[in-house]
mmCIF file of C-alpha atoms and ligand atoms in Angstrom:
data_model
loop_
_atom_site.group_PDB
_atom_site.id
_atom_site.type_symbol
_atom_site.label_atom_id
_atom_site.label_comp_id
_atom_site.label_asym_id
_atom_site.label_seq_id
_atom_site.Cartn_x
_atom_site.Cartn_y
_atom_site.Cartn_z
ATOM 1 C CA UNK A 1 20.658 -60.419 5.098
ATOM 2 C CA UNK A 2 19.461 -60.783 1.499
ATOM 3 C CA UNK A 3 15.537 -60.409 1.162
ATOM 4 C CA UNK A 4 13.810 -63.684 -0.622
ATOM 5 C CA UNK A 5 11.613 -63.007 -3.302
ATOM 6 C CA UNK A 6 9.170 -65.167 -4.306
ATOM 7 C CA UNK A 7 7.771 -65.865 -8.002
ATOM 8 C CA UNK A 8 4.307 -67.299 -8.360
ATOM 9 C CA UNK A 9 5.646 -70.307 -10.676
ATOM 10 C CA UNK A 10 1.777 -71.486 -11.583
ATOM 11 C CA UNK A 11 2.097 -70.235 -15.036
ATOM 12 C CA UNK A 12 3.631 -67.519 -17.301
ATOM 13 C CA UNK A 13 6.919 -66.159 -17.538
ATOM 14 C CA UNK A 14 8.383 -66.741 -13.740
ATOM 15 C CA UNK A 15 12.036 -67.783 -15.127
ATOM 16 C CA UNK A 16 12.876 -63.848 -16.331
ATOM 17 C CA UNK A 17 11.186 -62.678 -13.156
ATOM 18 C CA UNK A 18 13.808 -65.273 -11.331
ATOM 19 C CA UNK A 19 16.648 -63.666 -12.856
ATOM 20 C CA UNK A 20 15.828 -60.007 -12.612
ATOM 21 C CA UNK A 21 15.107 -60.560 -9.006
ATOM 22 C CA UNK A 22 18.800 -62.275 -8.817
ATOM 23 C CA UNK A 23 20.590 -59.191 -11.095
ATOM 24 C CA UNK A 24 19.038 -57.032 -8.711
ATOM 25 C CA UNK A 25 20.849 -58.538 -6.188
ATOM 26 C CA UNK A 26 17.809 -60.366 -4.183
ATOM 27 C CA UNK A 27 17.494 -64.334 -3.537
ATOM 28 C CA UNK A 28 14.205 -65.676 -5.924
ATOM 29 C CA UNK A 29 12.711 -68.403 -5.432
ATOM 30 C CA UNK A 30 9.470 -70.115 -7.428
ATOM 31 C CA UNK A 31 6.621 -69.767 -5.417
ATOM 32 C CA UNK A 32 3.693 -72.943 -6.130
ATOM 33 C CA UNK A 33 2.642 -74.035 -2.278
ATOM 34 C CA UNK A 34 1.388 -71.934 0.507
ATOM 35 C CA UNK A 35 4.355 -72.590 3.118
ATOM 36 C CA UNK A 36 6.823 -71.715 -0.080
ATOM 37 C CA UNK A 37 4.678 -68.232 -0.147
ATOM 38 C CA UNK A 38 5.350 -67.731 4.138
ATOM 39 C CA UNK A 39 8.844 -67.878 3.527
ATOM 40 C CA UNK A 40 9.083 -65.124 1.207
ATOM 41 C CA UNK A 41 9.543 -61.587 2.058
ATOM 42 C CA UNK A 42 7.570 -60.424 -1.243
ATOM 43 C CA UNK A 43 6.127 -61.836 -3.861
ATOM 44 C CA UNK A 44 5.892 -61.521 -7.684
ATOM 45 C CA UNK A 45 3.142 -62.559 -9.949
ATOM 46 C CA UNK A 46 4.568 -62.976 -13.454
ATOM 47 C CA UNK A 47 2.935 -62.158 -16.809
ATOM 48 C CA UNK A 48 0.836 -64.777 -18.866
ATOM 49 C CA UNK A 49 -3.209 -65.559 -19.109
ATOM 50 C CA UNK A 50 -4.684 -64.125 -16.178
ATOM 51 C CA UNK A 51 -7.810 -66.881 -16.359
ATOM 52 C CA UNK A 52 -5.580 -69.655 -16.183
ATOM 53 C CA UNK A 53 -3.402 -67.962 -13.533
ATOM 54 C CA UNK A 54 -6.998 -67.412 -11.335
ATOM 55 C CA UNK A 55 -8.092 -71.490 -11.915
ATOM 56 C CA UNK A 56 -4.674 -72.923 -10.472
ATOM 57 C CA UNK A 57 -4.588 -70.261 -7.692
ATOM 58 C CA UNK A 58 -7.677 -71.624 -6.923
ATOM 59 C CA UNK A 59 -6.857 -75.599 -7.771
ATOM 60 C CA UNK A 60 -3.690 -75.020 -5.694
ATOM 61 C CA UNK A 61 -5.617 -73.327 -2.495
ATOM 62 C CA UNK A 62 -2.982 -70.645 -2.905
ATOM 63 C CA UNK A 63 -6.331 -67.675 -3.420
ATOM 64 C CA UNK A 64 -6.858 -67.257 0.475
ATOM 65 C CA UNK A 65 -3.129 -67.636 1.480
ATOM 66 C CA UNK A 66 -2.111 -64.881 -1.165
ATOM 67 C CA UNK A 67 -4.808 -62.835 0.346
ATOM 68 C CA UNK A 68 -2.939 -63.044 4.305
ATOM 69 C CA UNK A 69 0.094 -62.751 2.472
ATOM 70 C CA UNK A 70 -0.746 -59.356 0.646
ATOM 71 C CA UNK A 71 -2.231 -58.347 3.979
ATOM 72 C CA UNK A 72 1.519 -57.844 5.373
ATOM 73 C CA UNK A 73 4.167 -58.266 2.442
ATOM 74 C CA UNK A 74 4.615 -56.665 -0.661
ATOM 75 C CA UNK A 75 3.282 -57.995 -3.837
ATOM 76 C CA UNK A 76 4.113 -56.878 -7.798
ATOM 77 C CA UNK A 77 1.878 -57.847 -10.716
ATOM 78 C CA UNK A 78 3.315 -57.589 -13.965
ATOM 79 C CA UNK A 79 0.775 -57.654 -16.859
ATOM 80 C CA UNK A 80 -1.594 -60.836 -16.143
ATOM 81 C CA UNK A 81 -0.605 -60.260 -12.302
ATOM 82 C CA UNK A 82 -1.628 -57.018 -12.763
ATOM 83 C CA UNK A 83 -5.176 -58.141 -13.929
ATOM 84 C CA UNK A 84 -4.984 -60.762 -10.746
ATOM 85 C CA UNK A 85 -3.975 -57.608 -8.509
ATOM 86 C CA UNK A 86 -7.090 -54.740 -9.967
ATOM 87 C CA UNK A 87 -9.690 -53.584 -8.346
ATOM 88 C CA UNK A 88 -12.189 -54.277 -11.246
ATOM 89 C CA UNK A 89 -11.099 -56.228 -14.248
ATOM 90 C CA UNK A 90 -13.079 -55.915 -17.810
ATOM 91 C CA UNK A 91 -12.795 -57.356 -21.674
ATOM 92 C CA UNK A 92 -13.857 -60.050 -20.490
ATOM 93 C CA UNK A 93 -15.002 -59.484 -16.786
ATOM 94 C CA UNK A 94 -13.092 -61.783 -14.097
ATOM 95 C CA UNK A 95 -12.807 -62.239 -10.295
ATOM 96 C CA UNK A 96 -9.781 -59.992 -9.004
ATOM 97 C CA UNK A 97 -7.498 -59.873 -5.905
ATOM 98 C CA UNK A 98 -8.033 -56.393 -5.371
ATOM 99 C CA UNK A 99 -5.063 -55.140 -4.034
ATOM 100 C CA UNK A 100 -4.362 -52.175 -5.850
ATOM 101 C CA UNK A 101 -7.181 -49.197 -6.792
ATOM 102 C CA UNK A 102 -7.210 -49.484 -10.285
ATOM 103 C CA UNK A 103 -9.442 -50.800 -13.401
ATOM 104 C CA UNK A 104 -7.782 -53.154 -15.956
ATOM 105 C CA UNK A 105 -9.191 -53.589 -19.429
ATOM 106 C CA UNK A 106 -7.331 -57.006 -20.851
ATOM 107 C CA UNK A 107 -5.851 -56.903 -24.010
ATOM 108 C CA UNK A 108 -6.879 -53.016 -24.493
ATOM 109 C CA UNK A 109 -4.452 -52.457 -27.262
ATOM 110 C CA UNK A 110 -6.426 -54.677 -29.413
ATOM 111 C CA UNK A 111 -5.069 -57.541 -31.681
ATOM 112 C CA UNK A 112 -3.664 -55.091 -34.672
ATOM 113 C CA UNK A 113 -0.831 -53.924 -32.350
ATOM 114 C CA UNK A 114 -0.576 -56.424 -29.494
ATOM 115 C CA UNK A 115 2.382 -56.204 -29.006
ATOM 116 C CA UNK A 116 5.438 -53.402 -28.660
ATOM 117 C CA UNK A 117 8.176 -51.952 -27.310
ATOM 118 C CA UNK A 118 8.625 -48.499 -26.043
ATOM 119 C CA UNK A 119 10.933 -46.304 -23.971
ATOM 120 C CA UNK A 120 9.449 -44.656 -21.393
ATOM 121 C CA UNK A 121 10.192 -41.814 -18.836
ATOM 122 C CA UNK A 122 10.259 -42.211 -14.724
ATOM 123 C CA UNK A 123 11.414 -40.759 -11.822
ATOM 124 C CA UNK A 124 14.383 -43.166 -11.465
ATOM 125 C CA UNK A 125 15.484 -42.952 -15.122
ATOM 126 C CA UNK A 126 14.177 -44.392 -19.123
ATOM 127 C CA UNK A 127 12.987 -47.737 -18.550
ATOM 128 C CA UNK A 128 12.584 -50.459 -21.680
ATOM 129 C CA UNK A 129 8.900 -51.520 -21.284
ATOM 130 C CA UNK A 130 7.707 -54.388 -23.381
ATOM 131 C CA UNK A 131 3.619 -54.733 -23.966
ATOM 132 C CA UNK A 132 2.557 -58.350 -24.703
ATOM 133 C CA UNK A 133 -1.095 -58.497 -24.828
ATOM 134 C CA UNK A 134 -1.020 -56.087 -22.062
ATOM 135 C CA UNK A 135 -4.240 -54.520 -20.229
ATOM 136 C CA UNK A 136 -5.022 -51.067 -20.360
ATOM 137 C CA UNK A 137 -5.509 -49.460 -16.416
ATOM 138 C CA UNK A 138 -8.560 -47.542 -17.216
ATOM 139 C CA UNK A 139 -8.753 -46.206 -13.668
ATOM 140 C CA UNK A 140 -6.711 -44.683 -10.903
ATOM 141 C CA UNK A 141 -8.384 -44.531 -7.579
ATOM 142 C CA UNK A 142 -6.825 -41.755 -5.304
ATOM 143 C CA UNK A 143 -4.830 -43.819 -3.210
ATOM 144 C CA UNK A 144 -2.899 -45.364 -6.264
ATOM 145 C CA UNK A 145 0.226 -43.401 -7.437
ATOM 146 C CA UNK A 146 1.030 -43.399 -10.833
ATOM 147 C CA UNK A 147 5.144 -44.063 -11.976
ATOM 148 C CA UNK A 148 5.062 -44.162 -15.652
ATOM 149 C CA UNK A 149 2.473 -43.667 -18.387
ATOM 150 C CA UNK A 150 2.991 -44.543 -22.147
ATOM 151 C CA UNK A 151 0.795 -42.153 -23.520
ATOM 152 C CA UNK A 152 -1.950 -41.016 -21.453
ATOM 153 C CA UNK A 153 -1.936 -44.644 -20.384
ATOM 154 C CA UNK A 154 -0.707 -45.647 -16.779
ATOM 155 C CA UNK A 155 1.535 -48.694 -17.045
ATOM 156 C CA UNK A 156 3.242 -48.616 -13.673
ATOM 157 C CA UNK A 157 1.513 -48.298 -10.224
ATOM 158 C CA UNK A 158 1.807 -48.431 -7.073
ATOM 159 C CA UNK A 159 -0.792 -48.335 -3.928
ATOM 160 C CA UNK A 160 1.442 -48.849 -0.228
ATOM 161 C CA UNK A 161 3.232 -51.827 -0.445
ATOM 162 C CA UNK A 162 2.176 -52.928 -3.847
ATOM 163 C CA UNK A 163 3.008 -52.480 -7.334
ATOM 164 C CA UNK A 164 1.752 -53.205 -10.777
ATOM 165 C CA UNK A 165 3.744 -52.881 -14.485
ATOM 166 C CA UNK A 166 1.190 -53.437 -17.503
ATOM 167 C CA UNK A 167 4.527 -54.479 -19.663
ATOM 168 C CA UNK A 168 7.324 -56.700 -18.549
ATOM 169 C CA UNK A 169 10.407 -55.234 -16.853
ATOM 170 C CA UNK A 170 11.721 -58.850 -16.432
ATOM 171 C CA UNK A 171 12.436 -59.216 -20.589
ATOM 172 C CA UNK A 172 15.021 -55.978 -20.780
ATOM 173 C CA UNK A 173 18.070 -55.181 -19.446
ATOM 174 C CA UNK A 174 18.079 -52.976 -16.565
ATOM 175 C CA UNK A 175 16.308 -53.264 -13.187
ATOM 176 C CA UNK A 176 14.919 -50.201 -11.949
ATOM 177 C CA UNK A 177 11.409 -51.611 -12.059
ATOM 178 C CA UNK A 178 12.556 -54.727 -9.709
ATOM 179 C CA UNK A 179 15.339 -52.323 -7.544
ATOM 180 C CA UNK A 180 11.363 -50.076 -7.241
ATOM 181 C CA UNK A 181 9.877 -53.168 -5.696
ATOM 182 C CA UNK A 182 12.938 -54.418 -3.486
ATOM 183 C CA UNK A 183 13.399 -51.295 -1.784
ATOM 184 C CA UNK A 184 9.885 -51.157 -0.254
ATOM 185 C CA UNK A 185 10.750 -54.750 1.569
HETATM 186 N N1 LIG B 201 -3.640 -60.858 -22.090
HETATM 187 C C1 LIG B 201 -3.259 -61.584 -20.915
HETATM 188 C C2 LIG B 201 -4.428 -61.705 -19.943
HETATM 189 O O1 LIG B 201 -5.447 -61.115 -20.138
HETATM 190 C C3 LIG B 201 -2.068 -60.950 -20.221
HETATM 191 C C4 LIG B 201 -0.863 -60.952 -21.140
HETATM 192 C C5 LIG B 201 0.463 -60.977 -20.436
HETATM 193 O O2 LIG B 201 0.578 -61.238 -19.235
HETATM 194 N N2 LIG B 201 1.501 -60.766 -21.210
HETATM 195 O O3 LIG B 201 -4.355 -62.416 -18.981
#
């Protein structure tokens, strides 16, 4: 049976996460209410402003049921979901989920290039990753695996069940990144 994936559909970009999850060959479905969450076999938390995404988790009483969620299913941040997902979040300082063993600096590329595309190496093959505003994961704790850096920069990684992208695989062609985070479900 096909796995259901579900998109947090607060805010940000959950429509491309909708259809990569679907050309991956997964069901999606948007995610804003705890019992839509339970029905899920993973869950994705889409790029976007990380602040806002942290107020309506919290307006929505969706902050404690992603936390029992998380505790047994797999989640994937992608840019501002990575922020949510950190262990310690700077530039400016903010509440995290702490899922993942890492440090996030928001907006580290600065304002002069915000913004970019670059191709870059991983086990599974090139991948197209897109930065928009993206954080900079400052940190790596020993339990956290590292999949692809741009630079010296991690930008993909994973800790067990969950995963983090500082770019967006859900704005290029291709689906490695999402196939990554379907075949641990
Ligand atoms: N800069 C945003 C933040 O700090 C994240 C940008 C994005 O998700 N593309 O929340």
């Amino acid at each position: 049976m096909s796995k259901t994936i579900g998109v947090l559909a607060l805010q940000g970009d959950f429509e491309a996460h909708r259809k990569a999850i679907e050309d991956s060959g997964a069901r999606a479905v948007e995610v804003r209410t705890a019992a839509e969450m339970h029905a899920c076999d993973g869950l994705i938390l889409p790029g976007g402003e990380s602040t806002t995404m942290l107020k309506l988790l919290d307006m929505e009483q969706l902050t404690q049921p992603l936390r029992d969620f998380a505790a047994t299913r797999a989640v994937f941040g992608t840019c501002a979901g990575a922020i949510l997902l950190a262990h310690h979040v700077t530039h400016p300082a903010q509440t995290s989920l702490q899922l993942l063993d890492i440090d996030v600096e928001r907006n580290g590329y600065g304002r002069q290039i915000d913004s970019r595309i670059a191709n870059i190496d991983t086990a599974e093959g090139v991948v197209e990753a897109i930065f928009i505003r993206a954080p900079i994961i400052r940190r790596v704790g020993p339990e956290a695996r590292v999949l692809a850096t741009f630079g010296k920069d991690p930008v993909w990684v994973e800790q067990g069940r969950h995963m983090v992208t500082t770019f967006h695989p859900e704005l290029s062609a291709g689906s490695i990144v999402h196939r990554r985070f379907l075949s641990r479900i």
